[in-house]
Amino acid sequence: MAQGQSAVGTLDDAGKMDKATAERVFPSKPIYSPYAGRKFPTRPLFGDTHLHTAASFDAGAFGARLGARDAYRFARGEEVTASSGQPAKLSRPLDFLVVADHSDNMGVFPDLFAGKPEILADPTGRKWYQMIMGGKGADAALEMIMSFSAGTFPKPLTYAPDTRAYKAAWQDNVAAAEQYNEPGRFTALIGYEWTSNTGGNNLHRNVIFRDNGDRANQIVPFTTMAPLGSDNPRDLWKWMAAYEQKTGGSALAIAHNGNLSNGRMFPIIESFTGKPVDKEYAEQRAKWERLYEATQTKGDGEAHPVLSPNDEFANFERWDFGNLDASVAKTKDMLEFEYARSGLKNGLKLEQQLGTNPYKFGMVGSSDAHTGLAAMEEDNFFGKTTPQEPSPERLTATFVENPKTGIKVMDWQVSSSGYAAVWATENTRESIWDAMQRRETYATTGSRMAVRFFGGWDFDKADAQTRSPAMAGYAKGVPMGGDLSRAPAGKAPSFLVAALKDPLGGNLDRIQVVKGWMDAKGELQEKVYDVVWSGDRKPSADGKLPSVGNTVDVANAIWTNAIGAPELIAVWSDPNFNAAERAFYYVRVLEIPTPRWTAYDAKRFGSKPLPNTQMTVTERAYTSPIWYTPG
Amino acid sequence: MKRLLREPLLHFLLLGAVLFAAHGILSRGSISEPGRIVVTQGQIESMALLYARTWQRAPTEAELLGLIRNHVREEVLYREGLALGLDRDDPIIRRRVGQKLEFISENAEAAEPSDGDLQAYLDLHPAVFAAEPRFTFRHIYLDPRRHEKTLAADAGRMLNELNSRGSSLDASSLGDPTTLPLDFDKAAASRVKNTLGIQFAKALAGIAPGPWTGPVESGYGMHLVQVSERTEPRVPALAEAREAVKREWQLARRIAASEKSYQNLLQRYTVTIERPGLAREERP
């Protein structure tokens, strides 16, 4: 059956995760071998859901020359030559990649596609045209070659230049994904970016298909330009519904960069109508947008210090100057509708009003690089655009400057972030997509730490001693992205959290649980709890945990793992639980400070950074929440 | 048929056609009269088709009129802009037009490779298609924070015990608690690298199947390791890797076609770069 029929529809891959489902999927019958019959995901798959190639209008204009095939080869771990001419290779392969080129101006539509009169007037030309429109471009091309060599090529077409270019850029991207998708080894998901940007306000979404090329070739991507396209997300959702209905396939959409939307990403008042969001908006958004890209090169989107003044880690890789083209400066009242944490909170309130939570999203990170290179490690950062590929100049160059507003963003402010981690049972399109749909995902800022998060009513301290927390996690609770309700009398929810450092990265400082809830007065609240940390630090009187320290030698761009812990695990129970209040819980994992890409640049190129350049970074992960709904 | 497609003369003719056509694009002026815009039946049909491919239904009359009006508006603005020369010296337009031409020449190659072509490509690039080495091994984890100064001694003692008492000892009960997987069954080298890091993977590559050995260092701490089986990297037969070889062969063809078409176009120009120290005919 087609997936995504409804926000809580039955999914055939354990999509809706409650305890009964977990027991059905992972029977907790005692078997002698602890490894027999395990069907749950045993390792996170890392990838990028948001990479542009030369087929993206802006990337091409910036000078990107790598196409989708280069992007896949690079992500699979091969060495490629970057557009700037330097060799580039990842430290380790990624597991999956979505080439998400902008649908607007993706075109390069050949004349044949455009139905030139002299082509359509010729019966053969018309036949080929219809073959191409029917997704049989390759067959048409073969026929053309045959007729050309047989000397029967129709005369009116001989001078039609583009009959040779039988593929649109979209179909070429689909073909590349088909070629590089290797189930079990590397997944090339088909997708594109719908780039709604009216007035410079970023409402972009990446559309990702569960399906193969046979379905993706039946459609053309939705654009933002009227009359064919639209900049209103409601129209994108209609397009997605039409796609599913027509092809029997499945699609989901992931929004990003609320920080550049100037208060429009998670609205209470819809910018397109000026009216409060209604039931239909809430239902449609909840249905189609089950994930949010919470961190990427253009800044981090988890939380903002103005909204979370008590969260000492909220001020991270901040981009809050204005909207995407810097044409309108940011004002404080916009922030609440831009960040993931405040969006999740407002979702609780809207759910009470409308019956559906429009902002019930899980988290991923991705790059949004326009280079064809999903290279987001600090010591191997290939920039956001081709001019930003490694060079002695990029420490001091300007990224964007709007003379009208005087807003200026420097290259050094671009963040080497991030990746999407997905708890999928297999490395296939279907399995990864299904895990995204059930929100069993987390965001990282480029690190590849493995993070587990389960919620239930029966976790106890012994579960944190186990060597396979997942077995206890799935048997007793729901994983990240899941739901809890119907609290047993007198019980608070308990959570099993575990994190294993990136084997090449910094040690772990701590695991935190971020709780958001709506209190009895209808006020939205949040609190960050330190749950488990390295060393024998003791929280001070005000409840703050002392800093883990800092071993970074900026001048030499090195650090040591003399502080922090390689792994952390704990069971935590909410000390302030009220069974009558809606709440969500998500996990934030912090690494110890490590050198930022700017420090590696300064060391390798010998360039002098500008004053105030951030030279260290605290890499982190954000999991999808687990929601509690009074029942 | 396949032989025909590999016929160099055909490729030459095709390429010629592309270049001739490209020449047509470059040298042909506007085909429509100035001051007159004709929206042809063919164009209207293609608008309707594009609409149907977007929305999975035919446009209504009102929607189609909207598409046509939009097309006319675009055409007027485009022509007026061209008349003012607004397309010249615009780097974005230059790159876009160049990209389109490259796209055309890349797609001119729809040839099917023969087995001989593929075997030759595989022989030339064995490393690209080599199956990764795989390892079946167990490891015991030692957390440096729990052993402070006695790590080396503790590891040595444990190693002796493991190798002297052999299979009577339950290895999974030894070592410090960790959520790292302890058993690896035919794990590819890249998988080992992703789980335990590059340093560990390198050390593992040098361990022969047999007794417990170590300690081996990783980003997590120290490990005692016992390899029971390993398969060396192996170049597959063409039958095993056909799809992958074909994919890379086609990509290489595509790149070569693009380069060849550029070199052919370049032949038609005399390039002079007025910079002292450069030979007059120096090609870019």
PDB file of N, CA and C in Angstrom, chain B residues 244-273:
ATOM      1  N   ALA B 244      28.016  -2.052 -12.482  1.00  0.00           N
ATOM      2  CA  ALA B 244      28.899  -0.986 -11.998  1.00  0.00           C
ATOM      3  C   ALA B 244      29.918  -0.601 -13.064  1.00  0.00           C
ATOM      4  N   VAL B 245      30.462  -1.599 -13.765  1.00  0.00           N
ATOM      5  CA  VAL B 245      31.458  -1.298 -14.798  1.00  0.00           C
ATOM      6  C   VAL B 245      30.803  -0.515 -15.929  1.00  0.00           C
ATOM      7  N   LYS B 246      29.600  -0.929 -16.305  1.00  0.00           N
ATOM      8  CA  LYS B 246      28.883  -0.234 -17.376  1.00  0.00           C
ATOM      9  C   LYS B 246      28.626   1.224 -16.984  1.00  0.00           C
ATOM     10  N   ARG B 247      28.210   1.413 -15.754  1.00  0.00           N
ATOM     11  CA  ARG B 247      27.930   2.756 -15.250  1.00  0.00           C
ATOM     12  C   ARG B 247      29.170   3.647 -15.369  1.00  0.00           C
ATOM     13  N   GLU B 248      30.304   3.138 -14.901  1.00  0.00           N
ATOM     14  CA  GLU B 248      31.527   3.948 -14.923  1.00  0.00           C
ATOM     15  C   GLU B 248      32.035   4.137 -16.350  1.00  0.00           C
ATOM     16  N   TRP B 249      31.853   3.100 -17.184  1.00  0.00           N
ATOM     17  CA  TRP B 249      32.258   3.199 -18.593  1.00  0.00           C
ATOM     18  C   TRP B 249      31.459   4.308 -19.270  1.00  0.00           C
ATOM     19  N   GLN B 250      30.146   4.328 -19.011  1.00  0.00           N
ATOM     20  CA  GLN B 250      29.295   5.353 -19.631  1.00  0.00           C
ATOM     21  C   GLN B 250      29.660   6.748 -19.128  1.00  0.00           C
ATOM     22  N   LEU B 251      29.973   6.829 -17.832  1.00  0.00           N
ATOM     23  CA  LEU B 251      30.360   8.135 -17.289  1.00  0.00           C
ATOM     24  C   LEU B 251      31.650   8.617 -17.949  1.00  0.00           C
ATOM     25  N   ALA B 252      32.605   7.697 -18.093  1.00  0.00           N
ATOM     26  CA  ALA B 252      33.872   8.067 -18.725  1.00  0.00           C
ATOM     27  C   ALA B 252      33.622   8.516 -20.168  1.00  0.00           C
ATOM     28  N   ARG B 253      32.734   7.797 -20.873  1.00  0.00           N
ATOM     29  CA  ARG B 253      32.386   8.172 -22.240  1.00  0.00           C
ATOM     30  C   ARG B 253      31.782   9.571 -22.287  1.00  0.00           C
ATOM     31  N   ARG B 254      30.935   9.812 -21.330  1.00  0.00           N
ATOM     32  CA  ARG B 254      30.229  11.079 -21.274  1.00  0.00           C
ATOM     33  C   ARG B 254      31.219  12.227 -21.116  1.00  0.00           C
ATOM     34  N   ILE B 255      32.161  12.031 -20.204  1.00  0.00           N
ATOM     35  CA  ILE B 255      33.161  13.073 -19.956  1.00  0.00           C
ATOM     36  C   ILE B 255      34.033  13.250 -21.190  1.00  0.00           C
ATOM     37  N   ALA B 256      34.414  12.111 -21.805  1.00  0.00           N
ATOM     38  CA  ALA B 256      35.266  12.181 -22.992  1.00  0.00           C
ATOM     39  C   ALA B 256      34.530  12.879 -24.135  1.00  0.00           C
ATOM     40  N   ALA B 257      33.232  12.577 -24.275  1.00  0.00           N
ATOM     41  CA  ALA B 257      32.449  13.193 -25.353  1.00  0.00           C
ATOM     42  C   ALA B 257      32.394  14.697 -25.181  1.00  0.00           C
ATOM     43  N   SER B 258      32.206  15.117 -23.956  1.00  0.00           N
ATOM     44  CA  SER B 258      32.121  16.546 -23.668  1.00  0.00           C
ATOM     45  C   SER B 258      33.442  17.232 -24.000  1.00  0.00           C
ATOM     46  N   GLU B 259      34.529  16.591 -23.593  1.00  0.00           N
ATOM     47  CA  GLU B 259      35.853  17.153 -23.849  1.00  0.00           C
ATOM     48  C   GLU B 259      36.147  17.191 -25.352  1.00  0.00           C
ATOM     49  N   LYS B 260      35.775  16.099 -26.042  1.00  0.00           N
ATOM     50  CA  LYS B 260      36.032  16.011 -27.475  1.00  0.00           C
ATOM     51  C   LYS B 260      35.246  17.088 -28.212  1.00  0.00           C
ATOM     52  N   SER B 261      34.016  17.263 -27.806  1.00  0.00           N
ATOM     53  CA  SER B 261      33.207  18.254 -28.511  1.00  0.00           C
ATOM     54  C   SER B 261      33.772  19.657 -28.267  1.00  0.00           C
ATOM     55  N   TYR B 262      34.281  19.882 -27.074  1.00  0.00           N
ATOM     56  CA  TYR B 262      34.912  21.174 -26.812  1.00  0.00           C
ATOM     57  C   TYR B 262      36.154  21.357 -27.686  1.00  0.00           C
ATOM     58  N   GLN B 263      36.981  20.309 -27.733  1.00  0.00           N
ATOM     59  CA  GLN B 263      38.205  20.408 -28.548  1.00  0.00           C
ATOM     60  C   GLN B 263      37.857  20.655 -30.011  1.00  0.00           C
ATOM     61  N   ASN B 264      36.786  20.004 -30.495  1.00  0.00           N
ATOM     62  CA  ASN B 264      36.363  20.224 -31.881  1.00  0.00           C
ATOM     63  C   ASN B 264      35.906  21.660 -32.110  1.00  0.00           C
ATOM     64  N   LEU B 265      35.160  22.170 -31.147  1.00  0.00           N
ATOM     65  CA  LEU B 265      34.693  23.563 -31.274  1.00  0.00           C
ATOM     66  C   LEU B 265      35.886  24.507 -31.248  1.00  0.00           C
ATOM     67  N   LEU B 266      36.821  24.188 -30.377  1.00  0.00           N
ATOM     68  CA  LEU B 266      37.996  25.049 -30.217  1.00  0.00           C
ATOM     69  C   LEU B 266      38.775  25.143 -31.523  1.00  0.00           C
ATOM     70  N   GLN B 267      38.758  24.033 -32.280  1.00  0.00           N
ATOM     71  CA  GLN B 267      39.481  24.017 -33.556  1.00  0.00           C
ATOM     72  C   GLN B 267      39.041  25.157 -34.473  1.00  0.00           C
ATOM     73  N   ARG B 268      37.817  25.596 -34.289  1.00  0.00           N
ATOM     74  CA  ARG B 268      37.291  26.601 -35.226  1.00  0.00           C
ATOM     75  C   ARG B 268      37.677  28.016 -34.821  1.00  0.00           C
ATOM     76  N   TYR B 269      38.455  28.128 -33.791  1.00  0.00           N
ATOM     77  CA  TYR B 269      38.843  29.455 -33.317  1.00  0.00           C
ATOM     78  C   TYR B 269      40.360  29.605 -33.299  1.00  0.00           C
ATOM     79  N   THR B 270      40.779  30.803 -33.599  1.00  0.00           N
ATOM     80  CA  THR B 270      42.162  31.142 -33.331  1.00  0.00           C
ATOM     81  C   THR B 270      42.147  31.936 -32.035  1.00  0.00           C
ATOM     82  N   VAL B 271      42.779  31.402 -31.043  1.00  0.00           N
ATOM     83  CA  VAL B 271      42.747  32.063 -29.740  1.00  0.00           C
ATOM     84  C   VAL B 271      44.030  32.853 -29.542  1.00  0.00           C
ATOM     85  N   THR B 272      43.897  34.104 -29.288  1.00  0.00           N
ATOM     86  CA  THR B 272      45.063  34.944 -29.015  1.00  0.00           C
ATOM     87  C   THR B 272      44.913  35.505 -27.610  1.00  0.00           C
ATOM     88  N   ILE B 273      45.894  35.260 -26.809  1.00  0.00           N
ATOM     89  CA  ILE B 273      45.838  35.804 -25.448  1.00  0.00           C
ATOM     90  C   ILE B 273      46.933  36.855 -25.339  1.00  0.00           C
TER      91      ILE B 273
END
